[in-house]
CSV table of C-alpha atoms in Angstrom, one decimal:
chain,number,residue,atom,x,y,z
U,1,MET,CA,-58.3,-0.5,26.7
U,2,GLY,CA,-59.2,-3.4,28.7
U,3,ASN,CA,-59.3,-7.2,27.5
U,4,GLY,CA,-62.1,-9.8,27.3
U,5,GLY,CA,-62.1,-13.4,28.2
U,6,TYR,CA,-62.4,-12.2,31.8
U,7,ASP,CA,-64.3,-11.0,34.7
U,8,VAL,CA,-61.8,-9.1,37.5
U,9,LEU,CA,-63.4,-9.8,40.4
U,10,ASP,CA,-61.2,-8.7,43.1
U,11,GLN,CA,-58.0,-6.4,43.5
U,12,ARG,CA,-55.2,-6.1,45.3
U,13,LEU,CA,-52.2,-3.3,44.4
U,14,ASP,CA,-49.3,-3.6,46.8
U,15,PHE,CA,-46.5,-0.2,46.5
U,16,ARG,CA,-43.3,0.2,47.8
U,17,PHE,CA,-41.5,3.3,47.8
U,18,ALA,CA,-38.1,4.1,48.1
U,19,LYS,CA,-36.4,7.0,49.8
U,20,GLY,CA,-36.8,10.2,48.0
U,21,LEU,CA,-39.9,8.8,46.4
U,22,ARG,CA,-38.6,8.8,43.0
U,23,SER,CA,-38.8,4.8,42.4
U,24,TYR,CA,-41.1,2.1,43.4
U,25,THR,CA,-41.5,-1.8,43.1
U,26,ALA,CA,-45.7,-2.2,43.0
U,27,THR,CA,-47.8,-6.2,42.8
U,28,THR,CA,-50.9,-6.5,40.7
U,29,THR,CA,-52.8,-9.2,42.3
U,30,LEU,CA,-56.4,-9.8,40.5
U,31,SER,CA,-58.6,-12.6,41.0
U,32,ALA,CA,-60.8,-13.2,38.1
U,33,ARG,CA,-63.5,-16.0,36.5
U,34,ALA,CA,-62.6,-16.9,33.0
U,35,THR,CA,-65.4,-16.2,30.7
U,36,GLN,CA,-63.8,-18.5,28.3
U,37,ASP,CA,-61.2,-21.1,27.9
U,38,LEU,CA,-57.7,-19.4,28.4
U,39,SER,CA,-54.7,-20.6,26.9
U,40,ALA,CA,-53.4,-16.9,27.3
U,41,PHE,CA,-54.5,-13.0,28.2
U,42,ASP,CA,-53.9,-9.6,28.3
U,43,LEU,CA,-53.8,-7.0,30.9
U,44,ASP,CA,-52.7,-3.5,30.2
U,45,LEU,CA,-49.1,-2.1,31.0
U,46,LEU,CA,-47.0,0.3,29.5
U,47,GLY,CA,-44.1,1.7,30.7
U,48,PRO,CA,-42.9,0.0,34.2
U,49,GLN,CA,-40.4,-3.0,33.6
U,50,VAL,CA,-42.0,-6.4,34.8
U,51,THR,CA,-40.2,-8.7,37.2
U,52,GLY,CA,-42.2,-11.6,37.5
U,53,VAL,CA,-45.5,-13.2,36.8
U,54,GLN,CA,-47.3,-15.8,38.2
U,55,VAL,CA,-51.2,-17.5,37.7
U,56,ASP,CA,-52.4,-19.2,40.7
U,57,GLY,CA,-49.3,-19.2,42.1
U,58,GLU,CA,-47.0,-20.5,39.2
U,59,PRO,CA,-44.7,-18.8,37.1
U,60,ALA,CA,-45.9,-17.7,33.8
U,61,SER,CA,-44.2,-16.0,30.6
U,62,TRP,CA,-45.3,-13.2,29.8
U,63,LYS,CA,-44.6,-10.7,26.2
U,64,SER,CA,-44.9,-6.7,26.9
U,65,ALA,CA,-46.6,-5.4,23.5
U,66,PRO,CA,-45.9,-1.8,22.5
U,67,ASN,CA,-49.2,-1.1,22.1
U,68,GLY,CA,-49.3,-1.4,26.0
U,69,GLU,CA,-50.8,-5.1,26.5
U,70,LEU,CA,-49.0,-7.5,28.3
U,71,VAL,CA,-49.6,-10.7,27.4
U,72,ILE,CA,-49.3,-13.5,29.9
U,73,THR,CA,-49.5,-17.2,29.4
U,74,PRO,CA,-50.1,-19.6,32.0
U,75,THR,CA,-48.5,-22.8,32.2
U,76,LYS,CA,-51.8,-25.0,32.7
U,77,ALA,CA,-54.5,-23.1,30.5
U,78,VAL,CA,-57.8,-21.1,32.1
U,79,ARG,CA,-61.3,-23.0,31.8
U,80,LYS,CA,-64.0,-21.4,31.3
U,81,HIS,CA,-66.0,-20.4,34.5
U,82,LEU,CA,-63.5,-20.9,36.9
U,83,ARG,CA,-61.6,-18.7,39.0
U,84,PHE,CA,-58.1,-17.7,38.8
U,85,VAL,CA,-55.6,-15.4,40.5
U,86,VAL,CA,-52.7,-13.5,38.4
U,87,ARG,CA,-50.1,-11.7,39.8
U,88,VAL,CA,-47.1,-9.0,38.1
U,89,ASP,CA,-44.4,-7.8,39.8
U,90,VAL,CA,-42.9,-4.7,37.9
U,91,ARG,CA,-40.6,-1.9,39.1
U,92,SER,CA,-40.4,2.1,37.6
U,93,ASP,CA,-39.3,5.0,38.4
U,94,VAL,CA,-41.7,7.9,39.5
U,95,THR,CA,-42.4,10.8,36.9
U,96,ASP,CA,-40.8,14.0,37.7
U,97,VAL,CA,-43.0,16.9,36.6
U,98,THR,CA,-41.1,19.2,37.0
U,99,LYS,CA,-38.7,18.1,34.5
U,100,THR,CA,-41.5,17.8,31.6
U,101,SER,CA,-43.3,20.5,30.1
U,102,ALA,CA,-46.4,18.3,30.0
U,103,LEU,CA,-48.4,16.8,32.7
U,104,PRO,CA,-48.2,12.8,31.6
U,105,PRO,CA,-50.8,10.2,33.4
U,106,GLY,CA,-49.5,8.1,36.1
U,107,LEU,CA,-47.7,8.0,39.0
U,108,ILE,CA,-45.9,11.6,39.4
U,109,TRP,CA,-44.0,13.6,41.6
U,110,HIS,CA,-44.0,17.1,42.5
U,111,GLU,CA,-42.7,19.2,45.3
U,112,GLY,CA,-42.1,16.6,47.4
U,113,PHE,CA,-46.0,14.5,46.2
U,114,VAL,CA,-46.3,11.5,45.0
U,115,GLN,CA,-49.7,11.6,43.4
U,116,ALA,CA,-51.6,9.3,40.2
U,117,LEU,CA,-53.1,10.9,37.4
U,118,ASN,CA,-55.2,8.1,35.5
U,119,GLN,CA,-58.0,9.8,33.7
U,120,PRO,CA,-58.5,7.6,31.2
U,121,SER,CA,-55.9,5.7,30.8
U,122,GLY,CA,-53.1,6.1,32.9
U,123,ALA,CA,-53.5,3.4,35.5
U,124,ARG,CA,-51.4,1.2,33.3
U,125,LYS,CA,-48.7,3.6,33.2
U,126,ILE,CA,-48.5,2.2,36.9
U,127,LEU,CA,-48.8,-1.4,37.0
U,128,ALA,CA,-50.8,-4.1,35.5
U,129,VAL,CA,-54.2,-3.9,35.6
U,130,ALA,CA,-56.9,-4.1,33.3
U,131,ASP,CA,-58.0,-0.9,32.4
U,132,HIS,CA,-61.7,0.1,31.8
U,133,PRO,CA,-64.3,0.6,34.0
U,134,VAL,CA,-66.5,-2.4,32.9
U,135,GLN,CA,-63.7,-4.3,34.8
U,136,LYS,CA,-64.2,-2.4,37.9
U,137,ALA,CA,-63.9,-4.4,41.2
U,138,PRO,CA,-63.1,-4.1,45.0
U,139,ALA,CA,-59.4,-2.9,45.7
U,140,THR,CA,-57.3,-3.2,48.2
U,141,PHE,CA,-54.0,-0.7,48.1
U,142,SER,CA,-50.9,-1.3,50.6
U,143,ILE,CA,-48.7,1.4,50.7
U,144,THR,CA,-45.0,1.1,52.4
U,145,ALA,CA,-43.3,4.6,52.4
U,146,PRO,CA,-40.4,5.8,54.8
U,147,ALA,CA,-41.9,6.5,58.3
U,148,ASP,CA,-41.4,10.5,57.6
U,149,GLN,CA,-44.1,10.2,55.0
U,150,ASN,CA,-47.9,9.7,54.7
U,151,SER,CA,-49.8,8.0,52.8
U,152,VAL,CA,-53.0,7.5,51.2
U,153,ALA,CA,-55.5,5.6,48.7
U,154,ASN,CA,-58.7,4.8,48.5
U,155,GLY,CA,-61.2,3.4,50.8
U,156,LYS,CA,-60.8,3.1,54.6
U,157,LEU,CA,-58.1,2.3,56.4
U,158,LEU,CA,-57.6,-0.7,57.6
U,159,SER,CA,-54.1,-1.1,59.1
U,160,VAL,CA,-50.5,0.7,59.7
U,161,ARG,CA,-47.4,-0.7,60.2
U,162,SER,CA,-44.1,0.3,61.2
U,163,SER,CA,-40.6,-1.8,60.6
U,164,GLY,CA,-37.1,-1.0,59.7
U,165,GLY,CA,-37.6,3.2,58.6
U,166,ASN,CA,-40.7,1.9,56.8
U,167,THR,CA,-44.9,2.5,57.5
U,168,THR,CA,-46.8,0.5,55.9
U,169,ARG,CA,-50.5,1.2,55.5
U,170,VAL,CA,-53.3,-0.5,54.1
U,171,PHE,CA,-56.4,0.8,52.7
U,172,ARG,CA,-59.8,-1.4,51.5
U,173,GLU,CA,-62.3,0.1,48.9
U,174,GLN,CA,-65.3,-1.9,49.3
U,175,ARG,CA,-67.2,-0.3,46.4
U,176,LYS,CA,-65.9,-1.4,43.1
U,177,ILE,CA,-63.5,0.9,41.7
U,178,ALA,CA,-62.3,1.2,38.0
U,179,PRO,CA,-58.2,1.9,37.6
U,180,GLU,CA,-58.7,5.5,36.2
U,181,LEU,CA,-60.2,6.0,39.8
U,182,PHE,CA,-57.2,5.1,41.9
U,183,GLN,CA,-55.2,7.4,44.1
U,184,ILE,CA,-51.8,6.7,45.5
U,185,GLY,CA,-50.6,9.5,47.7
U,186,VAL,CA,-47.4,9.7,49.3
U,187,GLY,CA,-46.0,12.7,51.1
U,188,PRO,CA,-45.9,15.4,53.8
U,189,PHE,CA,-49.3,15.9,54.7
U,190,THR,CA,-51.5,15.8,57.4
U,191,VAL,CA,-55.2,13.6,57.4
U,192,LEU,CA,-57.6,14.9,59.2
U,193,ASN,CA,-61.1,13.1,59.8
U,194,ARG,CA,-64.3,14.9,60.2
U,195,LYS,CA,-68.2,13.0,59.9
U,196,GLY,CA,-70.5,14.7,57.3
U,197,PRO,CA,-74.3,14.0,56.6
U,198,HIS,CA,-75.7,11.3,58.5
U,199,GLY,CA,-72.5,10.3,59.9
U,200,LEU,CA,-70.4,10.3,56.5
U,201,PRO,CA,-67.0,9.8,57.1
U,202,LEU,CA,-65.1,12.9,55.5
U,203,ARG,CA,-60.9,12.4,55.0
U,204,TYR,CA,-59.3,15.3,53.6
U,205,ALA,CA,-55.4,14.5,53.1
U,206,VAL,CA,-54.0,18.3,52.9
U,207,PRO,CA,-49.8,19.7,53.1
U,208,THR,CA,-48.8,20.6,56.5
U,209,ALA,CA,-47.4,23.3,55.8
U,210,GLN,CA,-50.4,24.8,54.0
U,211,LEU,CA,-52.8,23.6,56.9
U,212,ALA,CA,-54.2,26.4,58.4
U,213,ALA,CA,-54.7,28.0,55.3
U,214,ILE,CA,-56.9,25.1,53.4
U,215,GLU,CA,-59.1,23.6,55.9
U,216,PRO,CA,-61.6,26.4,56.5
U,217,GLN,CA,-62.6,25.9,52.9
U,218,LEU,CA,-62.7,21.7,53.5
U,219,LYS,CA,-66.8,22.6,54.3
U,220,SER,CA,-67.2,22.9,50.8
U,221,PHE,CA,-67.4,18.9,50.7
U,222,ASP,CA,-69.8,18.9,52.9
U,223,THR,CA,-71.9,21.7,51.8
U,224,SER,CA,-71.2,19.9,48.1
U,225,VAL,CA,-72.1,16.3,49.6
U,226,ARG,CA,-75.4,17.4,51.1
U,227,PHE,CA,-76.6,19.6,48.2
U,228,LEU,CA,-76.5,16.5,46.4
U,229,GLU,CA,-78.1,14.6,48.4
U,230,GLU,CA,-81.1,16.6,48.1
U,231,ARG,CA,-81.7,16.1,44.2
U,232,LEU,CA,-80.1,12.6,43.7
U,233,GLY,CA,-80.6,10.5,47.5
U,234,ARG,CA,-77.5,9.6,49.6
U,235,PHE,CA,-74.1,9.7,49.0
U,236,PRO,CA,-73.1,6.5,47.6
U,237,GLY,CA,-69.7,5.4,48.8
U,238,ALA,CA,-68.7,5.1,52.2
U,239,GLU,CA,-66.8,7.5,52.4
U,240,ALA,CA,-65.6,11.3,50.9
U,241,GLY,CA,-63.2,13.3,50.8
U,242,SER,CA,-60.1,14.7,49.1
U,243,TYR,CA,-56.5,14.3,48.3
U,244,ILE,CA,-54.9,17.7,48.3
U,245,THR,CA,-50.9,18.2,46.6
U,246,PRO,CA,-49.5,21.6,44.9
U,247,LEU,CA,-49.9,19.7,41.5
U,248,GLY,CA,-53.2,18.8,42.2
U,249,GLY,CA,-55.3,18.4,38.9
U,250,GLU,CA,-59.1,18.3,40.2
U,251,LEU,CA,-59.9,14.4,40.0
U,252,GLU,CA,-62.6,12.7,40.9
U,253,THR,CA,-60.8,9.7,42.3
U,254,GLN,CA,-63.6,7.5,44.6
U,255,GLY,CA,-63.8,8.7,47.7
U,256,LEU,CA,-60.8,10.8,47.6
U,257,THR,CA,-61.3,14.1,45.2
U,258,MET,CA,-57.7,15.0,43.8
U,259,MET,CA,-57.6,18.6,44.1
U,260,THR,CA,-54.8,21.6,43.9
U,261,ALA,CA,-53.5,23.4,46.9
U,262,SER,CA,-53.5,26.8,46.4
U,263,HIS,CA,-57.1,26.3,44.7
U,264,MET,CA,-57.9,24.8,48.1
U,265,THR,CA,-57.0,28.3,50.1
U,266,LYS,CA,-59.2,31.4,50.8
U,267,GLU,CA,-57.9,33.2,47.7
U,268,GLY,CA,-58.6,30.3,45.5
U,269,PHE,CA,-61.6,29.7,46.0
U,270,GLU,CA,-62.3,33.5,45.1
U,271,GLN,CA,-60.1,33.5,42.2
U,272,ASN,CA,-60.7,30.0,40.9
U,273,GLY,CA,-64.6,29.7,42.1
U,274,THR,CA,-63.3,26.6,43.7
U,275,ASP,CA,-66.8,26.0,45.5
U,276,GLY,CA,-68.2,24.7,42.3
U,277,VAL,CA,-65.1,22.4,41.2
U,278,VAL,CA,-65.7,20.7,44.2
U,279,LEU,CA,-69.3,20.1,43.7
U,280,HIS,CA,-68.2,18.9,40.2
U,281,GLU,CA,-65.8,16.2,41.8
U,282,VAL,CA,-68.5,15.4,44.1
U,283,ALA,CA,-70.8,15.1,41.8
U,284,HIS,CA,-68.9,12.5,40.2
U,285,GLU,CA,-69.3,9.7,43.2
U,286,TRP,CA,-72.7,9.7,41.6
U,287,PHE,CA,-72.7,9.9,38.3
U,288,GLY,CA,-68.9,8.0,36.4
U,289,ASN,CA,-67.4,6.4,39.8
U,290,SER,CA,-70.7,4.3,41.1
U,291,ALA,CA,-72.9,4.1,37.9
U,292,SER,CA,-69.5,4.4,36.0
U,293,PRO,CA,-69.3,4.5,31.7
U,294,ARG,CA,-69.7,0.5,30.1
U,295,ARG,CA,-67.6,2.4,27.1
U,296,TRP,CA,-65.3,5.1,26.6
U,297,SER,CA,-67.3,6.8,24.0
U,298,ASP,CA,-70.6,7.3,27.4
U,299,VAL,CA,-68.6,9.1,29.5
U,300,TRP,CA,-70.7,12.3,28.8
U,301,LEU,CA,-73.1,11.0,31.0
U,302,ASN,CA,-70.0,11.0,33.7
U,303,GLU,CA,-69.1,14.6,32.8
U,304,GLY,CA,-72.3,16.3,31.6
U,305,HIS,CA,-73.7,15.6,35.0
U,306,ALA,CA,-70.9,17.1,36.8
U,307,VAL,CA,-71.0,19.8,34.6
U,308,PHE,CA,-75.1,20.0,34.8
U,309,TYR,CA,-75.2,20.0,38.3
U,310,GLU,CA,-72.6,22.2,39.1
U,311,GLY,CA,-74.7,24.7,37.3
U,312,GLU,CA,-77.5,24.4,39.1
U,313,TYR,CA,-75.4,25.0,42.0
U,314,SER,CA,-73.6,28.2,40.6
U,315,GLU,CA,-77.3,29.4,40.5
U,316,ILE,CA,-78.4,28.5,43.8
U,317,LYS,CA,-75.4,29.9,45.1
U,318,HIS,CA,-73.7,32.3,43.3
U,319,GLY,CA,-77.0,33.6,41.0
U,320,ALA,CA,-75.4,32.4,37.9
U,321,LYS,CA,-78.3,31.4,35.7
U,322,VAL,CA,-78.4,27.9,34.2
U,323,VAL,CA,-80.5,28.8,31.5
U,324,ASP,CA,-77.4,32.2,30.9
U,325,SER,CA,-75.1,29.2,30.6
U,326,ALA,CA,-77.1,26.8,28.1
U,327,LYS,CA,-77.6,29.7,25.6
U,328,HIS,CA,-74.1,30.8,25.7
U,329,ALA,CA,-72.8,27.1,25.0
U,330,TYR,CA,-75.4,26.7,22.6
U,331,GLU,CA,-74.7,29.6,21.0
U,332,GLN,CA,-70.9,30.8,21.6
U,333,ARG,CA,-69.9,27.6,20.5
U,334,GLY,CA,-72.7,25.1,19.2
U,335,ASN,CA,-70.9,23.4,16.3
U,336,ALA,CA,-67.7,23.7,17.6
U,337,ILE,CA,-68.9,21.3,20.7
U,338,LEU,CA,-68.6,18.5,18.0
U,339,ASP,CA,-65.2,19.2,16.8
U,340,ASN,CA,-64.1,15.4,18.0
U,341,GLY,CA,-67.7,14.0,16.8
U,342,PRO,CA,-71.0,13.9,18.7
U,343,ILE,CA,-71.9,13.9,22.2
U,344,ALA,CA,-71.9,9.9,22.7
U,345,ALA,CA,-69.6,9.0,19.5
U,346,PRO,CA,-66.7,10.8,19.6
U,347,ASP,CA,-64.2,10.1,16.2
U,348,PRO,CA,-61.0,8.8,17.4
U,349,ALA,CA,-59.3,9.8,14.1
U,350,LYS,CA,-60.7,14.0,15.2
U,351,TRP,CA,-58.2,13.4,18.1
U,352,THR,CA,-54.5,15.0,17.4
U,353,GLY,CA,-51.9,16.1,19.2
U,354,ASP,CA,-51.2,16.4,22.9
U,355,SER,CA,-55.1,15.6,23.3
U,356,ALA,CA,-54.9,12.6,22.4
U,357,GLU,CA,-53.7,11.3,26.0
U,358,ILE,CA,-57.0,12.2,27.3
U,359,ARG,CA,-59.6,11.3,24.4
U,360,PRO,CA,-62.7,10.8,25.0
U,361,TYR,CA,-62.9,13.7,27.4
U,362,GLY,CA,-63.2,16.4,25.3
U,363,ASP,CA,-65.8,19.5,24.9
U,364,ALA,CA,-68.4,17.3,23.6
U,365,ALA,CA,-68.5,14.9,26.9
U,366,TYR,CA,-68.8,18.6,29.2
U,367,ALA,CA,-70.8,21.3,27.6
U,368,GLY,CA,-72.5,19.2,25.0
U,369,GLY,CA,-73.3,16.3,28.3
U,370,ALA,CA,-74.8,19.2,29.8
U,371,LEU,CA,-76.4,20.7,27.3
U,372,VAL,CA,-78.1,17.3,26.5
U,373,LEU,CA,-79.3,17.0,30.1
U,374,PHE,CA,-80.9,20.4,29.7
U,375,ALA,CA,-82.9,19.9,27.0
U,376,LEU,CA,-84.4,16.6,28.4
U,377,LYS,CA,-85.2,18.3,31.1
U,378,GLN,CA,-87.1,20.9,29.1
U,379,GLU,CA,-88.8,18.0,26.9
U,380,VAL,CA,-90.0,16.4,29.9
U,381,GLY,CA,-90.2,18.9,33.0
U,382,ALA,CA,-88.3,19.1,36.4
U,383,LYS,CA,-90.3,16.5,37.8
U,384,THR,CA,-89.6,14.1,35.7
U,385,PHE,CA,-86.6,14.4,35.2
U,386,ASP,CA,-85.3,14.4,38.4
U,387,ALA,CA,-87.1,11.0,38.7
U,388,ILE,CA,-85.2,10.3,36.0
U,389,GLU,CA,-82.2,11.4,37.6
U,390,ARG,CA,-82.8,9.3,41.0
U,391,THR,CA,-83.6,6.1,39.2
U,392,TRP,CA,-80.4,6.4,36.9
U,393,VAL,CA,-78.2,6.8,39.9
U,394,ARG,CA,-79.9,3.8,42.1
U,395,ARG,CA,-80.6,1.1,39.2
U,396,TYR,CA,-76.6,1.0,38.1
U,397,ALA,CA,-75.1,2.2,41.1
U,398,ASN,CA,-72.0,0.1,41.9
U,399,SER,CA,-72.0,-0.7,38.2
U,400,THR,CA,-71.4,0.1,34.4
U,401,ALA,CA,-74.1,1.4,32.0
U,402,GLY,CA,-73.8,3.3,28.9
U,403,THR,CA,-76.1,5.6,26.6
U,404,GLU,CA,-78.8,3.3,25.2
U,405,ASP,CA,-79.3,2.3,29.0
U,406,PHE,CA,-79.9,6.2,29.9
U,407,ILE,CA,-82.2,6.1,26.8
U,408,ALA,CA,-83.9,3.2,27.8
U,409,LEU,CA,-84.8,4.2,31.1
U,410,ALA,CA,-85.3,8.5,30.6
U,411,SER,CA,-88.2,7.0,28.3
U,412,SER,CA,-89.8,4.3,30.8
U,413,VAL,CA,-89.2,6.7,33.8
U,414,ALA,CA,-91.5,9.4,31.5
U,415,GLY,CA,-93.6,7.5,30.4
U,416,LYS,CA,-93.1,8.3,26.5
U,417,ASP,CA,-90.6,7.7,23.6
U,418,LEU,CA,-87.5,9.7,24.1
U,419,ARG,CA,-85.5,7.7,21.3
U,420,PRO,CA,-85.5,9.9,19.0
U,421,PHE,CA,-85.1,13.3,21.3
U,422,LEU,CA,-82.4,11.9,23.1
U,423,ARG,CA,-80.9,10.4,19.9
U,424,SER,CA,-80.4,13.1,18.0
U,425,TRP,CA,-78.5,14.9,20.7
U,426,LEU,CA,-76.7,12.3,21.5
U,427,TYR,CA,-75.6,11.1,18.0
U,428,GLY,CA,-76.5,14.2,15.7
U,429,LYS,CA,-73.5,15.9,14.0
U,430,THR,CA,-75.5,19.4,15.2
U,431,LEU,CA,-77.0,20.3,17.6
U,432,PRO,CA,-81.1,20.2,17.5
U,433,ALA,CA,-83.6,23.0,17.9
U,434,MET,CA,-83.7,23.8,22.2
U,435,PRO,CA,-86.9,22.8,23.6
U,436,GLY,CA,-88.6,26.1,24.9
U,437,TYR,CA,-86.3,28.3,23.5
U,438,PRO,CA,-87.3,28.2,19.6
U,439,ASP,CA,-85.3,31.4,19.2
U,440,TRP,CA,-81.7,30.2,19.9
U,441,LYS,CA,-79.3,29.9,16.9
U,442,VAL,CA,-76.4,27.1,16.9
U,443,GLY,CA,-72.7,28.8,15.7
U,444,PRO,CA,-70.5,29.0,15.1
U,445,ALA,CA,-69.0,26.1,12.3
């Protein structure tokens, strides 16, 4: 995924939905700067039909490769260091998930709602993108849909215009955003606007038919932001909130967390521990959305942190001891966590079947990443650990960073070389001994 030869500077994504929301046309307009001379270059696209390509306003030729690469050849080569604009028009059906047993990545329709499931590589199944976090850039989203449907996307709502039975809403995400974090929502929902800590805008797109049942639980987002700000510093974005649908899927889509409607009811909170899930997804605003992985193998920095802070929240809120959860993961799941390879070096050859669609989002990134952070906290102490965390999210805000960056930063803040310790956890084929708990035994294999 992703492409070399250029850096994306800005993204504009225009969607036009037909009546019934079962099909759409879309236009990608990317502003980029060439990092080398380009006689041709690639974008990522897999599925939608291309209807036109332009580079700097001139028609360009293209070829769709089976591996999901859209090879674009401009009429004139783009010279190194120069800015250029590429536009790709596509059309496609929206995937009806009631007609498939699997939950496919991309743009999907369920019970009248359109939503995006992009992690890790679904955006390329919607429209042409540079589908890698290292190419994240500010984005404008324009959604045109029948006037009887609402629409929402990442970022601040800039304008609303109605014409010919359709309504167009334009949103702007000024922070850099990776395609895996795009959210496109259309359907019969109501948008509620609230204020969070220090006036942070909180926006919720809630199914209108379930508004009364879901609204009381929305305060969990405010609670999560406050909990995490106490530990990590100011919320890194301009807005927070959620797009809640019947299908859902719990995803950290930037500034507009995806949640499942049935889980957001009072009963859902009680049965599914949804407040912890909300905390987990909001934690991604710091880890993954703001400080994004430089390589896909760095995804433990996203998920390990989200699981770790979900555990800390659950201890304070529900009395579920973090040490007990860490011990259970270490002893009861142990080496099984590493089935797909080391925590920071998952092996693509070990991913098979349906799970291949979501690699590298495996157990090593989630439970394994949280164990690494628990071990680090035992090794350096709570005060130094908190300083490492705050320094990390501040230094790499609105940027990308990798595993070796984290190791170097942790060593610098701690004032000692943590490379042997962290590398044994992150790249080892077995879990090392847990600091402070020599009686813990890894298992099962």
